[in-house]
């Protein structure tokens, strides 16, 4: 049963296999499968108070103050009223509770929004609109174009030919290219016939819920026949239906059992390293408090035994106290209450207020506001601000986080000439910006209005009928697997299985070679206004080994041509020797494109002889129908025909980065922050982005590729990489190896190791799965952490979280994860700090994050300015607070022996210019155990001064009129005046920026203190509250004496001068990074620096392939089969519409 949201009763057995029947809820309910409701919140109405209080009392200080409150309720030992503790304690608990309630309320709202989405469910032969949360395993649901997939579904049928369904999986794996799923033939026949779908009673047996996004195994039993099920027939929750009018699916996994939720990770309670340190320090302070109370209690017992008897008339023992030892015991607890200020509850109130203030600074920062979509930065939690100043590792998603998810045809090289750059009248290349004149494509009625190009010389070459240029764009319009869609006449939309192909075909379209339509046997292209139909004879499909694709077409004139595009490293081996000189020129352009981080492809062609081709196509048919070795035979035939190609040129596509990404990464690297990119994208694509955003560069000593297919291969590759970076790390004398041998059982912390150069590491998801195993994870951490940059590609959402967890486990470092999609949620939850980018992939990442903003570039300001300032503010506060409290509390301690034992920093601009200022936070230099001990020693020293100087000044002292002032009230007044002035001066020394607010509170506090003091000891207060204020005139009598003020001044000098002297000498002899920067600022103000030149991405002549092509194997065969074709509208058929007609012909062409 369920009570208050908690489950009781029989424990659910672990599911080993899933069995379900379509349209049979009664059968499926017996297995108690989860429904489609999701829950990311922590509390409900009934569990909030007990669970939240339980969490809050895990904080040692809160438990301590609860214990203190209990003590204060005992009259024999209470020396302070109970409400002095209960009011602040309730305030602290209430503030934290309200904050947690608001956070959880937002999670409830998000859950409710998702769970209440509508979906059409087949119930009793009719489609009824249901909420997502009411969908159950075994239901059949209908989805339409652009719908989110409700649950993990078995695709039954769709509107497309052969029941194909196109989906976008950006939220699962970060890839924006479309993927194709296909239903079983036996279920495709169901179509959208509701009667047939209702009668469908297939039984599915499949694997238990798991987090493997790329695998699914199961069987469908229908009318006694068994059919195999795999991942190609599954639609996963988190995907979006595209270019498919409708489809029907059978729910296999729902809610928390879906692969998306299985990868989302758990919400953890995050605490800062300062919080954890404060817990340790509070325990130390408790021990000191107990020691002080014990000393005073023993002193009280001895004093009461030896002398207290004689003072019974004035100081009678409390009721029930009949011995000196019992008096000492009670006095121990009284001093626990009196000295509780050594760990006052105001510490935690103040810490929460400071954190809240720091959060407001982030929310209000206009420099982190993104006006294009009206998105300000948001601190979604107030408890982690200072942790932002200690980040050592950043784990970033690629798609949508570093990039904009937009591909642009940027440059090209045709017949040895480079196009794409813009030059001024003097021949100097100029920077392209929003004011640069774009090429006018208005002469082409079928041009894409969103396409932008700036080099007018390429259009001129097209208009002048330059043969290589025409052949280049003809190749781009023919050699692809793009599907055209034309819902209105002339309004072409390309459905590209790869975003690169979409960009290339769009470029050809704008330059006058418009891919218009295709059938399994033909491709229709409008070339410079003239419609031409090419016969498509073969598609030599792309795969990760070939790294190229080719088409063989017959032109309307009867010419046979093979067009090929692919990686330069592959195609260069297939070129005809006559292309050598052109190859050298093209290579120079490729190097330049790659140096700018562009994705490159080389394009080539070959004219074929009729006789040879007929023989080749016959052999191709035989190979494609072979029962054994089909792939190998086809590969040999492809190799045979793709020889002696004629080079045409190269394309360069920009995978558009978000603004400021390279500069942000460069700045963060200077702050000694290591950046790891974790992406679901392909290796080539991920590496290409690595180069374009300055993560990888050609100056690196090496970039290691880890792609082993077995555990041993991965181990060897990791060790070979480590051996190259640091050969000494394999010696028995290596400090880390010695430490590992000692610490066989306890948790190992891997210290930072320095490599002998700058290295990068790229590891694939398949290899990462082996590297994350127990015996290899330590090797992965050692090798990867020596590298400046690590890129993990083809990783699942859960692997992202595992990588973050691995670094948290073995490195004493603070981690930050940043992403924008649902596939990033697990790593955002796992890292110490999670940052969500409100981008194109929904709001799941933002809802799970601790901080959010709209652009990656704001991360440097979040860390280098807000993070650093929050950390420094917190550390300064804690140092001052502990100093002040030790000074204040220990005055009481010293008094016990005489009373019979009765109880500047730099601004934000300089922080960004000097990222090295961030390093002290990573090393936790501003507040740690050593700093705490220094504060404690300073507090002890100050307490000695603040007690004994006033004591000495008051001892046997007479006023100027001959009257004595050595009463304990005068002494207390003098000591507290010294204390308040000293701590006020100390806070002044710790203040970096003096503002009206600072001045008001520091000097205002002193003014209020003196006003209250003189009021308390006034004649009027005595007359009104005689019993409470019996010490008339103590303030005016004491503070009117010159020797008292001399003693106060002496106390201040002795407390403050050592601090000032120490800081001065330290700044001169051992300056901190801040001291060095402040010196540079002073020099810069005397002589302003010249304006820094605009930075451009460095171009390099080092040979490096810029190849990157996100394409799926097998799409060519699908096109040739015609299974994904549907009848076209009349105006999309060949020959019915031509821009060459009088209506559309351009006069200047």
PDB file of N, CA and C in Angstrom, residues 422-461:
ATOM      1  N   UNK A 422      35.911  37.601 -48.435  1.00  0.00           N
ATOM      2  CA  UNK A 422      35.556  38.897 -49.024  1.00  0.00           C
ATOM      3  C   UNK A 422      36.772  39.810 -48.924  1.00  0.00           C
ATOM      4  N   UNK A 423      37.069  40.527 -50.010  1.00  0.00           N
ATOM      5  CA  UNK A 423      38.258  41.392 -50.075  1.00  0.00           C
ATOM      6  C   UNK A 423      37.835  42.825 -50.380  1.00  0.00           C
ATOM      7  N   UNK A 424      38.642  43.774 -49.862  1.00  0.00           N
ATOM      8  CA  UNK A 424      38.349  45.180 -50.156  1.00  0.00           C
ATOM      9  C   UNK A 424      39.045  45.590 -51.455  1.00  0.00           C
ATOM     10  N   UNK A 425      38.980  46.883 -51.747  1.00  0.00           N
ATOM     11  CA  UNK A 425      39.518  47.385 -53.033  1.00  0.00           C
ATOM     12  C   UNK A 425      41.026  47.176 -53.140  1.00  0.00           C
ATOM     13  N   UNK A 426      41.710  47.145 -51.984  1.00  0.00           N
ATOM     14  CA  UNK A 426      43.166  46.984 -52.017  1.00  0.00           C
ATOM     15  C   UNK A 426      43.590  45.514 -51.993  1.00  0.00           C
ATOM     16  N   UNK A 427      42.623  44.619 -52.010  1.00  0.00           N
ATOM     17  CA  UNK A 427      42.949  43.202 -52.016  1.00  0.00           C
ATOM     18  C   UNK A 427      43.145  42.606 -50.638  1.00  0.00           C
ATOM     19  N   UNK A 428      42.834  43.376 -49.579  1.00  0.00           N
ATOM     20  CA  UNK A 428      42.958  42.866 -48.214  1.00  0.00           C
ATOM     21  C   UNK A 428      41.669  42.156 -47.802  1.00  0.00           C
ATOM     22  N   UNK A 429      41.826  40.990 -47.194  1.00  0.00           N
ATOM     23  CA  UNK A 429      40.644  40.257 -46.740  1.00  0.00           C
ATOM     24  C   UNK A 429      39.999  40.993 -45.579  1.00  0.00           C
ATOM     25  N   UNK A 430      38.689  41.096 -45.611  1.00  0.00           N
ATOM     26  CA  UNK A 430      37.976  41.812 -44.550  1.00  0.00           C
ATOM     27  C   UNK A 430      37.105  40.829 -43.763  1.00  0.00           C
ATOM     28  N   UNK A 431      36.861  41.214 -42.519  1.00  0.00           N
ATOM     29  CA  UNK A 431      36.048  40.380 -41.627  1.00  0.00           C
ATOM     30  C   UNK A 431      34.592  40.457 -42.043  1.00  0.00           C
ATOM     31  N   UNK A 432      33.924  39.288 -42.113  1.00  0.00           N
ATOM     32  CA  UNK A 432      32.505  39.254 -42.458  1.00  0.00           C
ATOM     33  C   UNK A 432      31.687  39.511 -41.200  1.00  0.00           C
ATOM     34  N   UNK A 433      30.771  40.454 -41.272  1.00  0.00           N
ATOM     35  CA  UNK A 433      29.871  40.733 -40.145  1.00  0.00           C
ATOM     36  C   UNK A 433      28.481  41.032 -40.685  1.00  0.00           C
ATOM     37  N   UNK A 434      27.599  41.476 -39.795  1.00  0.00           N
ATOM     38  CA  UNK A 434      26.202  41.683 -40.212  1.00  0.00           C
ATOM     39  C   UNK A 434      26.058  42.804 -41.233  1.00  0.00           C
ATOM     40  N   UNK A 435      27.078  43.676 -41.336  1.00  0.00           N
ATOM     41  CA  UNK A 435      27.008  44.790 -42.300  1.00  0.00           C
ATOM     42  C   UNK A 435      27.575  44.418 -43.664  1.00  0.00           C
ATOM     43  N   UNK A 436      28.193  43.257 -43.782  1.00  0.00           N
ATOM     44  CA  UNK A 436      28.775  42.837 -45.057  1.00  0.00           C
ATOM     45  C   UNK A 436      27.655  42.559 -46.063  1.00  0.00           C
ATOM     46  N   UNK A 437      27.859  43.013 -47.309  1.00  0.00           N
ATOM     47  CA  UNK A 437      26.834  42.848 -48.347  1.00  0.00           C
ATOM     48  C   UNK A 437      26.696  41.373 -48.724  1.00  0.00           C
ATOM     49  N   UNK A 438      25.469  40.871 -48.708  1.00  0.00           N
ATOM     50  CA  UNK A 438      25.202  39.479 -49.073  1.00  0.00           C
ATOM     51  C   UNK A 438      25.016  39.354 -50.578  1.00  0.00           C
ATOM     52  N   UNK A 439      25.237  38.142 -51.082  1.00  0.00           N
ATOM     53  CA  UNK A 439      24.974  37.860 -52.495  1.00  0.00           C
ATOM     54  C   UNK A 439      23.464  37.905 -52.724  1.00  0.00           C
ATOM     55  N   UNK A 440      23.060  38.553 -53.825  1.00  0.00           N
ATOM     56  CA  UNK A 440      21.633  38.676 -54.149  1.00  0.00           C
ATOM     57  C   UNK A 440      21.208  37.481 -54.997  1.00  0.00           C
ATOM     58  N   UNK A 441      20.351  36.628 -54.429  1.00  0.00           N
ATOM     59  CA  UNK A 441      19.878  35.446 -55.153  1.00  0.00           C
ATOM     60  C   UNK A 441      18.469  35.646 -55.715  1.00  0.00           C
ATOM     61  N   UNK A 442      18.049  36.900 -55.834  1.00  0.00           N
ATOM     62  CA  UNK A 442      16.677  37.146 -56.271  1.00  0.00           C
ATOM     63  C   UNK A 442      16.435  36.677 -57.705  1.00  0.00           C
ATOM     64  N   UNK A 443      17.510  36.499 -58.477  1.00  0.00           N
ATOM     65  CA  UNK A 443      17.347  36.020 -59.855  1.00  0.00           C
ATOM     66  C   UNK A 443      16.846  34.580 -59.874  1.00  0.00           C
ATOM     67  N   UNK A 444      16.956  33.885 -58.751  1.00  0.00           N
ATOM     68  CA  UNK A 444      16.584  32.466 -58.673  1.00  0.00           C
ATOM     69  C   UNK A 444      15.297  32.343 -57.846  1.00  0.00           C
ATOM     70  N   UNK A 445      14.143  32.130 -58.490  1.00  0.00           N
ATOM     71  CA  UNK A 445      12.871  32.086 -57.738  1.00  0.00           C
ATOM     72  C   UNK A 445      12.792  30.909 -56.764  1.00  0.00           C
ATOM     73  N   UNK A 446      13.630  29.899 -56.941  1.00  0.00           N
ATOM     74  CA  UNK A 446      13.594  28.732 -56.054  1.00  0.00           C
ATOM     75  C   UNK A 446      14.674  28.795 -54.967  1.00  0.00           C
ATOM     76  N   UNK A 447      15.366  29.925 -54.858  1.00  0.00           N
ATOM     77  CA  UNK A 447      16.427  30.047 -53.851  1.00  0.00           C
ATOM     78  C   UNK A 447      15.836  30.053 -52.448  1.00  0.00           C
ATOM     79  N   UNK A 448      16.615  29.567 -51.500  1.00  0.00           N
ATOM     80  CA  UNK A 448      16.218  29.592 -50.092  1.00  0.00           C
ATOM     81  C   UNK A 448      16.528  30.981 -49.537  1.00  0.00           C
ATOM     82  N   UNK A 449      15.521  31.724 -49.113  1.00  0.00           N
ATOM     83  CA  UNK A 449      15.771  33.109 -48.651  1.00  0.00           C
ATOM     84  C   UNK A 449      16.642  33.179 -47.395  1.00  0.00           C
ATOM     85  N   UNK A 450      16.741  32.076 -46.638  1.00  0.00           N
ATOM     86  CA  UNK A 450      17.547  32.107 -45.406  1.00  0.00           C
ATOM     87  C   UNK A 450      19.026  31.855 -45.678  1.00  0.00           C
ATOM     88  N   UNK A 451      19.357  31.433 -46.903  1.00  0.00           N
ATOM     89  CA  UNK A 451      20.757  31.121 -47.227  1.00  0.00           C
ATOM     90  C   UNK A 451      21.541  32.425 -47.425  1.00  0.00           C
ATOM     91  N   UNK A 452      22.731  32.497 -46.818  1.00  0.00           N
ATOM     92  CA  UNK A 452      23.559  33.708 -46.927  1.00  0.00           C
ATOM     93  C   UNK A 452      24.952  33.341 -47.423  1.00  0.00           C
ATOM     94  N   UNK A 453      25.437  34.102 -48.405  1.00  0.00           N
ATOM     95  CA  UNK A 453      26.803  33.940 -48.913  1.00  0.00           C
ATOM     96  C   UNK A 453      27.312  35.322 -49.274  1.00  0.00           C
ATOM     97  N   UNK A 454      28.612  35.549 -49.164  1.00  0.00           N
ATOM     98  CA  UNK A 454      29.124  36.918 -49.271  1.00  0.00           C
ATOM     99  C   UNK A 454      30.108  37.130 -50.416  1.00  0.00           C
ATOM    100  N   UNK A 455      30.604  36.050 -51.007  1.00  0.00           N
ATOM    101  CA  UNK A 455      31.602  36.173 -52.070  1.00  0.00           C
ATOM    102  C   UNK A 455      30.889  36.235 -53.423  1.00  0.00           C
ATOM    103  N   UNK A 456      30.824  37.429 -54.011  1.00  0.00           N
ATOM    104  CA  UNK A 456      30.085  37.629 -55.264  1.00  0.00           C
ATOM    105  C   UNK A 456      30.767  36.965 -56.446  1.00  0.00           C
ATOM    106  N   UNK A 457      32.054  36.672 -56.339  1.00  0.00           N
ATOM    107  CA  UNK A 457      32.767  36.090 -57.479  1.00  0.00           C
ATOM    108  C   UNK A 457      32.251  34.702 -57.819  1.00  0.00           C
ATOM    109  N   UNK A 458      31.717  33.968 -56.845  1.00  0.00           N
ATOM    110  CA  UNK A 458      31.211  32.627 -57.126  1.00  0.00           C
ATOM    111  C   UNK A 458      29.928  32.703 -57.955  1.00  0.00           C
ATOM    112  N   UNK A 459      29.076  33.669 -57.668  1.00  0.00           N
ATOM    113  CA  UNK A 459      27.860  33.848 -58.464  1.00  0.00           C
ATOM    114  C   UNK A 459      28.219  34.238 -59.896  1.00  0.00           C
ATOM    115  N   UNK A 460      29.244  35.086 -60.021  1.00  0.00           N
ATOM    116  CA  UNK A 460      29.673  35.497 -61.368  1.00  0.00           C
ATOM    117  C   UNK A 460      30.172  34.287 -62.156  1.00  0.00           C
ATOM    118  N   UNK A 461      30.920  33.407 -61.506  1.00  0.00           N
ATOM    119  CA  UNK A 461      31.417  32.205 -62.183  1.00  0.00           C
ATOM    120  C   UNK A 461      30.258  31.330 -62.644  1.00  0.00           C
TER     121      UNK A 461
END
